[in-house]
Tab-separated table of C-alpha atoms in Angstrom:
chain	number	residue	atom	x	y	z
A	19	MET	CA	136.006	91.339	93.082
A	20	GLU	CA	132.300	92.040	93.312
A	21	ARG	CA	130.658	93.462	90.224
A	22	ARG	CA	129.172	96.925	90.624
A	23	ASP	CA	125.381	96.803	90.398
A	24	ARG	CA	123.579	99.514	88.519
A	25	LEU	CA	121.459	101.832	90.598
A	26	GLY	CA	118.657	101.929	88.072
A	27	GLY	CA	117.326	100.840	84.721
A	28	ASN	CA	115.942	97.551	83.521
A	29	PRO	CA	117.735	94.204	83.526
A	30	GLY	CA	119.614	93.624	80.310
A	31	ASP	CA	120.154	97.304	79.560
A	32	GLU	CA	123.848	97.228	80.474
A	33	GLY	CA	124.988	96.744	76.891
A	34	LYS	CA	122.925	99.486	75.338
A	35	VAL	CA	124.580	102.708	74.242
A	36	ARG	CA	123.217	105.731	76.012
A	37	THR	CA	122.345	108.479	73.609
A	38	GLN	CA	121.628	112.155	73.398
A	39	SER	CA	118.096	111.315	72.356
A	40	ARG	CA	116.123	108.308	71.162
A	41	GLU	CA	118.456	107.993	68.153
A	42	ALA	CA	121.700	106.045	68.288
A	43	LEU	CA	124.982	107.865	68.739
A	44	PRO	CA	127.069	108.456	65.607
A	45	GLN	CA	129.634	105.705	65.070
A	46	ASN	CA	132.567	107.879	66.083
A	47	LEU	CA	130.891	108.744	69.410
A	48	GLN	CA	129.899	105.116	69.914
A	49	ARG	CA	133.622	104.300	69.934
A	50	VAL	CA	134.190	107.029	72.520
A	51	ASN	CA	131.316	105.703	74.606
A	52	GLN	CA	132.628	102.136	74.425
A	53	ALA	CA	136.121	103.244	75.444
A	54	ALA	CA	134.632	105.116	78.402
A	55	ARG	CA	132.755	101.973	79.437
A	56	ARG	CA	135.812	99.733	79.224
A	57	ASP	CA	137.677	101.753	81.828
A	58	ARG	CA	136.147	104.527	83.894
A	59	ARG	CA	139.582	106.035	84.465
A	60	THR	CA	140.481	106.421	80.800
A	61	GLN	CA	141.388	109.952	79.711
A	62	PHE	CA	140.461	111.101	76.213
A	63	MET	CA	143.121	113.008	74.303
A	64	ALA	CA	141.674	113.769	70.842
A	65	LEU	CA	138.057	114.791	71.305
A	66	LEU	CA	137.981	118.003	69.289
A	67	ARG	CA	138.118	116.065	66.028
A	68	HIS	CA	134.588	114.863	66.819
A	69	VAL	CA	133.419	118.477	66.753
A	70	ASP	CA	133.152	118.426	62.973
A	71	LEU	CA	130.707	119.722	60.369
A	72	ALA	CA	128.317	116.845	61.045
A	73	SER	CA	128.226	117.485	64.804
A	74	LEU	CA	127.799	121.234	64.301
A	75	ARG	CA	124.924	120.543	61.922
A	76	ARG	CA	123.272	118.236	64.469
A	77	ALA	CA	123.660	120.934	67.108
A	78	PHE	CA	122.087	123.487	64.772
A	79	VAL	CA	119.140	121.186	64.001
A	80	HIS	CA	118.570	120.711	67.721
A	81	LEU	CA	118.815	124.465	68.241
A	82	ARG	CA	116.416	125.126	65.367
A	83	ARG	CA	113.696	123.193	67.176
A	84	SER	CA	113.840	125.588	70.100
A	85	GLY	CA	114.333	128.706	67.976
A	86	GLY	CA	115.398	131.879	69.717
A	87	THR	CA	117.757	134.722	68.963
A	88	GLY	CA	121.312	134.983	70.241
A	89	VAL	CA	122.801	137.884	72.149
A	90	ASP	CA	124.356	139.040	68.852
A	91	GLY	CA	120.911	139.399	67.271
A	92	GLU	CA	121.483	136.514	64.864
A	93	THR	CA	118.375	134.413	64.246
A	94	VAL	CA	118.096	130.746	63.322
A	95	ALA	CA	116.220	131.553	60.115
A	96	ARG	CA	118.807	134.045	58.879
A	97	TYR	CA	121.730	131.797	59.822
A	98	GLU	CA	120.145	128.893	57.953
A	99	ARG	CA	120.079	130.771	54.641
A	100	LYS	CA	123.838	130.201	54.313
A	101	LEU	CA	124.065	127.243	56.645
A	102	ASP	CA	126.824	125.284	54.862
A	103	GLU	CA	128.984	128.374	54.492
A	104	ASN	CA	128.400	129.478	58.089
A	105	LEU	CA	129.077	126.059	59.613
A	106	SER	CA	132.224	125.552	57.506
A	107	ARG	CA	133.589	128.898	58.670
A	108	LEU	CA	132.655	128.122	62.281
A	109	CYS	CA	134.266	124.673	62.130
A	110	GLU	CA	137.475	126.167	60.768
A	111	GLN	CA	137.548	128.762	63.540
A	112	VAL	CA	137.104	126.088	66.208
A	113	HIS	CA	139.920	123.930	64.844
A	114	THR	CA	142.374	126.750	64.111
A	115	GLY	CA	141.882	128.299	67.548
A	116	SER	CA	140.487	131.577	66.210
A	117	TYR	CA	137.001	130.972	67.655
A	118	ARG	CA	136.112	133.416	70.431
A	119	PRO	CA	132.787	133.292	72.277
A	120	LEU	CA	130.828	136.471	72.923
A	121	PRO	CA	129.751	137.584	76.406
A	122	VAL	CA	126.440	136.201	77.610
A	123	ARG	CA	123.552	138.640	78.036
A	124	ARG	CA	122.088	138.270	81.509
A	125	VAL	CA	118.371	138.624	82.090
A	126	TYR	CA	116.282	137.805	85.128
A	127	ILE	CA	113.182	135.638	85.349
A	128	PRO	CA	110.865	135.480	88.387
A	129	LYS	CA	111.102	132.574	90.846
A	130	SER	CA	108.237	130.976	92.743
A	131	ASP	CA	109.556	132.349	96.052
A	132	GLY	CA	109.399	135.924	94.787
A	133	GLY	CA	113.075	136.205	93.921
A	134	LYS	CA	114.710	136.411	90.513
A	135	ARG	CA	116.757	133.796	88.701
A	136	PRO	CA	119.593	134.969	86.400
A	137	LEU	CA	119.456	133.517	82.888
A	138	GLY	CA	122.202	133.793	80.271
A	139	ILE	CA	121.553	134.262	76.554
A	140	PRO	CA	124.612	133.284	74.453
A	141	ALA	CA	125.300	134.116	70.810
A	142	LEU	CA	123.819	131.730	68.250
A	143	GLU	CA	127.166	130.317	67.110
A	144	ASP	CA	128.232	129.840	70.715
A	145	LYS	CA	125.103	127.751	71.262
A	146	ILE	CA	125.993	125.618	68.236
A	147	VAL	CA	129.584	124.941	69.328
A	148	GLN	CA	128.511	124.290	72.899
A	149	GLY	CA	125.872	121.835	71.717
A	150	ALA	CA	128.418	119.936	69.619
A	151	VAL	CA	130.930	119.775	72.481
A	152	ALA	CA	128.188	118.696	74.898
A	153	GLU	CA	127.263	115.842	72.562
A	154	VAL	CA	130.861	114.587	72.622
A	155	LEU	CA	131.234	114.922	76.383
A	156	ASN	CA	127.896	113.237	77.023
A	157	ALA	CA	129.208	110.123	75.269
A	158	ILE	CA	131.744	109.918	78.116
A	159	TYR	CA	129.907	111.228	81.134
A	160	GLU	CA	126.688	109.291	80.611
A	161	VAL	CA	128.841	106.306	81.532
A	162	ASP	CA	130.059	107.968	84.729
A	163	PHE	CA	126.959	109.722	86.035
A	164	LEU	CA	125.114	107.817	88.746
A	165	GLU	CA	121.554	106.593	88.398
A	166	PHE	CA	120.068	108.885	91.043
A	167	SER	CA	121.098	111.928	88.974
A	168	HIS	CA	118.165	112.894	86.728
A	169	GLY	CA	118.509	116.532	85.700
A	170	PHE	CA	119.404	117.636	82.153
A	171	ARG	CA	120.444	114.184	80.979
A	172	PRO	CA	119.473	112.375	77.765
A	173	GLY	CA	116.358	110.281	78.224
A	174	ARG	CA	115.693	111.555	81.752
A	175	ASN	CA	113.200	114.064	83.102
A	176	ALA	CA	111.657	115.510	86.227
A	177	HIS	CA	108.851	112.950	86.274
A	178	GLN	CA	111.401	110.143	86.623
A	179	ALA	CA	113.110	111.970	89.490
A	180	LEU	CA	109.762	112.361	91.257
A	181	ASP	CA	108.929	108.717	90.618
A	182	ALA	CA	112.309	107.587	91.977
A	183	LEU	CA	111.928	109.764	95.071
A	184	HIS	CA	108.405	108.525	95.715
A	185	THR	CA	109.496	104.891	95.377
A	186	GLY	CA	112.466	105.416	97.691
A	187	LEU	CA	110.335	107.035	100.377
A	188	MET	CA	107.491	104.533	100.104
A	189	THR	CA	109.409	101.246	99.797
A	190	ARG	CA	112.595	101.932	101.767
A	191	SER	CA	113.132	102.251	105.505
A	192	VAL	CA	113.125	106.042	105.357
A	193	ASN	CA	111.991	107.943	108.435
A	194	TRP	CA	113.841	111.226	107.982
A	195	VAL	CA	114.279	113.454	104.933
A	196	LEU	CA	116.986	116.035	104.397
A	197	ASP	CA	115.554	118.569	101.944
A	198	ALA	CA	118.764	120.238	100.746
A	199	ASP	CA	119.185	123.437	98.762
A	200	ILE	CA	122.492	124.817	97.484
A	201	ARG	CA	122.593	128.591	97.667
A	202	SER	CA	122.980	130.194	94.199
A	203	PHE	CA	124.631	127.095	92.762
A	204	PHE	CA	125.038	128.208	89.137
A	205	ASP	CA	126.537	131.507	90.305
A	206	SER	CA	128.923	129.751	92.708
A	207	VAL	CA	130.579	127.126	90.497
A	208	ASP	CA	134.329	127.457	90.990
A	209	HIS	CA	136.020	127.585	87.570
A	210	GLU	CA	139.304	126.094	88.710
A	211	TRP	CA	137.620	123.161	90.409
A	212	LEU	CA	135.349	122.606	87.410
A	213	LEU	CA	138.248	122.474	84.958
A	214	ARG	CA	140.107	120.046	87.219
A	215	MET	CA	137.025	117.838	87.365
A	216	VAL	CA	136.601	117.827	83.583
A	217	ALA	CA	140.308	117.038	83.223
A	218	VAL	CA	139.804	113.777	85.121
A	219	ARG	CA	138.309	112.367	81.905
A	220	VAL	CA	139.309	114.909	79.253
A	221	ALA	CA	142.984	115.334	78.392
A	222	ASP	CA	142.352	117.245	75.158
A	223	ARG	CA	143.671	120.729	75.935
A	224	ARG	CA	141.617	122.219	73.095
A	225	ILE	CA	138.350	121.078	74.673
A	226	LEU	CA	139.476	122.361	78.059
A	227	ARG	CA	140.407	125.664	76.423
A	228	LEU	CA	136.931	126.000	74.890
A	229	ILE	CA	135.288	125.394	78.252
A	230	LYS	CA	137.555	127.964	79.872
A	231	LEU	CA	136.719	130.500	77.151
A	232	TRP	CA	133.008	130.050	77.781
A	233	LEU	CA	133.435	130.392	81.527
A	234	LYS	CA	135.580	133.525	81.183
A	235	ALA	CA	133.574	135.230	78.410
A	236	GLY	CA	131.785	137.367	80.977
A	237	VAL	CA	128.245	138.697	80.987
A	238	LEU	CA	126.475	141.751	79.631
A	239	GLU	CA	124.014	143.318	82.029
A	240	SER	CA	122.276	146.544	81.040
A	241	GLY	CA	124.880	146.942	78.305
A	242	VAL	CA	127.812	146.732	80.731
A	243	TRP	CA	130.361	143.897	80.444
A	244	MET	CA	131.288	142.178	83.700
A	245	GLU	CA	133.953	139.582	84.297
A	246	CYS	CA	132.881	136.294	85.943
A	247	GLU	CA	135.298	134.739	88.406
A	248	THR	CA	132.809	132.025	89.356
A	249	GLY	CA	129.604	130.580	87.967
A	250	ALA	CA	128.224	128.874	84.867
A	251	PRO	CA	125.478	131.003	83.303
A	252	GLN	CA	122.122	129.237	83.096
A	253	GLY	CA	120.752	129.221	79.580
A	254	SER	CA	123.816	128.091	77.646
A	255	ALA	CA	123.889	124.692	75.957
A	256	ILE	CA	126.913	123.516	77.913
A	257	SER	CA	126.112	124.765	81.438
A	258	PRO	CA	123.715	121.920	82.442
A	259	LEU	CA	126.358	119.318	81.586
A	260	LEU	CA	129.100	121.258	83.351
A	261	ALA	CA	126.850	121.593	86.398
A	262	ASN	CA	126.250	117.847	86.416
A	263	ILE	CA	129.986	117.162	86.130
A	264	PHE	CA	130.672	119.514	89.039
A	265	LEU	CA	128.021	117.940	91.275
A	266	HIS	CA	128.988	114.429	90.166
A	267	TYR	CA	132.378	114.853	91.793
A	268	ALA	CA	131.467	117.309	94.540
A	269	LEU	CA	128.335	115.471	95.696
A	270	ASP	CA	127.295	112.248	93.962
A	271	VAL	CA	130.390	110.055	94.191
A	272	TRP	CA	131.036	111.407	97.666
A	273	ALA	CA	127.489	110.619	98.806
A	274	VAL	CA	127.766	107.065	97.474
A	275	TRP	CA	131.244	106.617	98.897
A	276	ALA	CA	130.179	108.110	102.228
A	277	SER	CA	127.139	105.856	102.461
A	278	ILE	CA	129.296	102.788	101.758
A	279	TRP	CA	131.818	103.856	104.362
A	280	ARG	CA	128.998	104.517	106.818
A	281	ARG	CA	127.735	100.943	106.527
A	282	LYS	CA	130.409	100.072	109.067
A	283	HIS	CA	129.493	102.965	111.364
A	284	ALA	CA	125.883	104.017	110.656
A	285	ARG	CA	122.773	102.234	111.815
A	286	GLY	CA	120.470	102.504	108.784
A	287	ARG	CA	119.851	103.130	105.113
A	288	VAL	CA	120.517	106.209	103.008
A	289	VAL	CA	118.792	107.121	99.734
A	290	ILE	CA	119.343	110.093	97.446
A	291	VAL	CA	117.643	111.631	94.410
A	292	ARG	CA	119.145	114.610	92.573
A	293	TYR	CA	117.808	116.777	89.770
A	294	ALA	CA	120.471	119.328	88.778
A	295	ASP	CA	121.252	121.302	91.957
A	296	ASP	CA	118.057	120.199	93.741
A	297	PHE	CA	118.425	117.012	95.784
A	298	VAL	CA	116.791	115.087	98.622
A	299	LEU	CA	118.339	112.527	100.966
A	300	GLY	CA	116.362	109.991	102.982
A	301	PHE	CA	117.580	108.308	106.180
A	302	GLN	CA	116.390	105.546	108.425
A	303	TYR	CA	117.679	107.206	111.585
A	304	ARG	CA	117.846	110.825	112.660
A	305	SER	CA	121.382	110.448	114.026
A	306	ASP	CA	122.620	109.382	110.583
A	307	ALA	CA	120.817	112.316	108.986
A	308	LYS	CA	122.375	114.822	111.387
A	309	THR	CA	125.839	113.378	110.851
A	310	MET	CA	125.444	113.470	107.071
A	311	GLN	CA	124.066	117.025	107.168
A	312	ALA	CA	127.168	118.248	108.990
A	313	ALA	CA	129.448	116.293	106.648
A	314	LEU	CA	127.566	117.614	103.605
A	315	LYS	CA	128.022	121.207	104.734
A	316	GLU	CA	131.760	120.653	105.109
A	317	ARG	CA	132.001	118.754	101.834
A	318	LEU	CA	130.280	121.416	99.720
A	319	GLY	CA	132.318	124.123	101.429
A	320	ARG	CA	135.500	122.587	100.008
A	321	PHE	CA	134.235	123.452	96.522
A	322	GLY	CA	132.968	126.951	97.301
A	323	LEU	CA	129.326	125.900	97.725
A	324	ARG	CA	126.996	126.560	100.649
A	325	LEU	CA	123.754	125.041	101.795
A	326	HIS	CA	120.886	127.519	101.997
A	327	GLU	CA	120.306	127.580	105.759
A	328	GLU	CA	116.677	128.695	105.513
A	329	LYS	CA	115.668	126.257	102.754
A	330	THR	CA	117.633	123.215	103.930
A	331	ARG	CA	115.503	121.263	106.417
A	332	LEU	CA	115.629	117.948	108.238
A	333	LEU	CA	112.126	116.604	108.812
A	334	GLU	CA	110.441	113.408	109.928
A	335	PHE	CA	108.935	111.769	106.851
A	336	GLY	CA	108.132	108.193	105.825
A	337	ARG	CA	105.786	105.240	106.267
A	338	LEU	CA	106.510	104.434	109.897
A	339	PRO	CA	106.349	108.059	111.114
A	340	ALA	CA	103.023	108.465	109.274
A	341	ILE	CA	101.639	105.340	110.939
A	342	ASP	CA	102.891	106.448	114.365
A	343	HIS	CA	101.351	109.883	113.959
A	344	ALA	CA	98.026	108.419	112.816
A	345	GLN	CA	97.848	105.905	115.683
A	346	SER	CA	98.705	108.513	118.299
A	347	GLY	CA	96.292	111.081	116.853
A	348	GLN	CA	99.038	113.575	116.057
A	349	ARG	CA	98.859	116.014	113.179
A	350	ARG	CA	100.174	115.110	109.753
A	351	LEU	CA	103.865	115.007	109.057
A	352	GLU	CA	105.577	118.090	107.722
A	353	THR	CA	105.751	118.500	103.960
A	354	PHE	CA	108.667	119.390	101.703
A	355	ASN	CA	109.027	120.693	98.156
A	356	PHE	CA	110.969	119.047	95.358
A	357	LEU	CA	110.895	120.114	91.694
A	358	GLY	CA	107.938	122.423	92.296
A	359	PHE	CA	105.814	119.751	93.985
A	360	THR	CA	104.770	119.546	97.615
A	361	HIS	CA	105.207	116.025	99.016
A	362	LEU	CA	102.857	114.881	101.775
A	363	LEU	CA	101.831	111.598	103.416
A	364	TRP	CA	98.734	110.304	105.183
A	365	MET	CA	96.919	107.113	106.190
A	366	ASP	CA	93.903	105.973	104.148
A	367	GLU	CA	91.019	103.643	104.980
A	368	GLY	CA	92.029	100.133	106.015
A	369	TRP	CA	95.518	101.317	106.979
A	370	ALA	CA	96.534	101.790	103.391
A	371	PHE	CA	99.443	104.189	103.158
A	372	ARG	CA	99.255	106.843	100.483
A	373	GLY	CA	101.369	109.722	99.325
A	374	GLU	CA	100.466	112.683	97.189
A	375	THR	CA	102.603	115.134	95.273
A	376	GLN	CA	100.754	118.386	94.758
A	377	ASP	CA	101.621	121.045	92.221
A	378	PRO	CA	99.401	124.125	92.499
A	379	SER	CA	101.341	125.910	89.740
A	380	LEU	CA	100.924	123.042	87.233
A	381	ALA	CA	104.685	123.029	86.717
A	382	PHE	CA	104.756	119.540	85.263
A	383	SER	CA	101.096	118.580	84.813
A	384	SER	CA	98.200	119.703	82.675
A	385	GLY	CA	94.496	119.267	83.253
A	386	SER	CA	95.090	118.472	86.918
A	387	ASN	CA	96.566	120.225	89.906
A	388	SER	CA	98.213	117.168	91.428
A	389	ILE	CA	99.991	113.938	90.698
A	390	THR	CA	98.855	111.281	93.155
A	391	TYR	CA	100.771	108.103	93.921
A	392	GLY	CA	99.053	105.283	95.813
A	393	LEU	CA	100.921	102.440	97.474
A	394	PHE	CA	99.494	99.797	99.801
A	395	LEU	CA	101.798	98.477	102.467
A	396	GLY	CA	103.949	95.650	101.157
A	397	THR	CA	103.686	96.655	97.483
A	398	HIS	CA	107.012	96.971	95.638
A	399	SER	CA	108.182	98.517	92.401
A	400	SER	CA	111.087	97.795	90.104
A	401	ILE	CA	112.058	101.445	90.388
A	402	GLN	CA	113.210	100.854	93.957
A	403	ARG	CA	116.476	99.520	92.523
A	404	ARG	CA	117.406	103.089	91.702
A	405	LEU	CA	117.504	104.053	95.356
A	406	CYS	CA	119.563	101.169	96.725
A	407	HIS	CA	123.113	101.584	97.917
A	408	SER	CA	125.740	101.422	95.196
A	409	ASN	CA	127.969	98.370	95.497
A	410	MET	CA	131.043	100.015	94.097
A	411	THR	CA	134.043	97.849	93.314
A	412	SER	CA	137.255	98.277	95.236
A	413	HIS	CA	139.158	100.117	92.497
A	414	GLN	CA	136.323	102.617	92.103
A	415	GLU	CA	136.268	103.329	95.841
A	416	ILE	CA	140.008	103.962	95.733
A	417	TYR	CA	139.701	106.217	92.697
A	418	VAL	CA	136.950	108.290	94.252
A	419	THR	CA	138.997	108.687	97.424
A	420	VAL	CA	142.103	109.697	95.460
A	421	PHE	CA	140.182	112.310	93.498
A	422	MET	CA	138.699	113.811	96.619
A	423	GLU	CA	142.148	114.268	98.105
A	424	ASP	CA	144.309	114.992	95.065
A	425	CYS	CA	143.151	115.643	91.507
A	426	THR	CA	146.710	115.341	90.246
A	427	GLU	CA	146.748	111.531	90.376
A	428	PRO	CA	147.886	110.363	86.894
A	429	PRO	CA	145.367	108.405	84.818
A	430	ASP	CA	145.758	104.674	84.332
A	431	ARG	CA	145.128	104.867	80.597
A	432	GLN	CA	144.772	107.418	77.828
A	433	CYS	CA	142.662	107.057	74.726
A	434	SER	CA	142.824	108.921	71.417
A	435	CYS	CA	139.382	107.755	70.252
């Protein structure tokens, strides 16, 4: 059986424990992480015990750095005055089942396109518990998440996603780009599907119950409580992880599996870079891109998601199209936006091929209004490994296929780490 190659990272990193930050995971979570690595189909049965006083304290320290006031009006400074007493009471509530999250207060922040983005503000204690649970779940899912997923993950950021995309477009045989946008993703997450996806790895009913409580807590808007049948409010400590879990199963493993299956039927390469719900796919041939676009629409529809028809575009983009346009005297290739940057290509003196990523709003840069990448033809980068096809092993292909068709397939192994 062929060993599955990693999509990214440096050689020799396979044995390192992925962490929430630069610091090593606590020993108890290292055991969870190691168990997850040994078998990617292991289910974890006793995870709530890792949500202890120490984990709640770590979550509070992390929360203290960002500050802020919860929907209940509680502040970090006031909560810290009786921190030991407060955390002990909170830990007891979590483990006795008496913990109940408060509704999330919904506010709106402006978007670059003139619209408004809903943002949820949870209670302070809800942020603490969510942070502790997220730390535990990350010890498992950082093993599962694929390398082209960059958003809201420990040790990853938007710059790395941009770098990976640039390398894929500049060093791979990419001639067409599918700039995809999921319409109102965080408001459209199906709760039932999400819980089934989490249950693939998590068999601890108490953890699943906590997640369900957070999803069903509802929102407060203008002082009026509203029930939420779908969606994961942006702004909570747990929602980015839940969003990544949802898209891992709904999109990532399917995209990898589909690209492997298409090797027998498609003509060219496929690359993908995703940051949260924003993702870009690159194709060698337009026919492959059109086929994948139709399949992607159907795939997302199975999970209650829709592509934004106005924002999702298929455009000619890549080295060879840029050269062809320059030689024939045609205008520049179309541009597309990803993570607040406009991506464009042109030919430089001496037939050097260059690409620039402009950011007029300075979303990720300071002191400059653009990040420019230069690449001469034939130059390669180690980052290109991130964009290669995943050589998944046979048992992983089977597992992905089984999950897509029936989430009720029993696990091969359970772990009480």
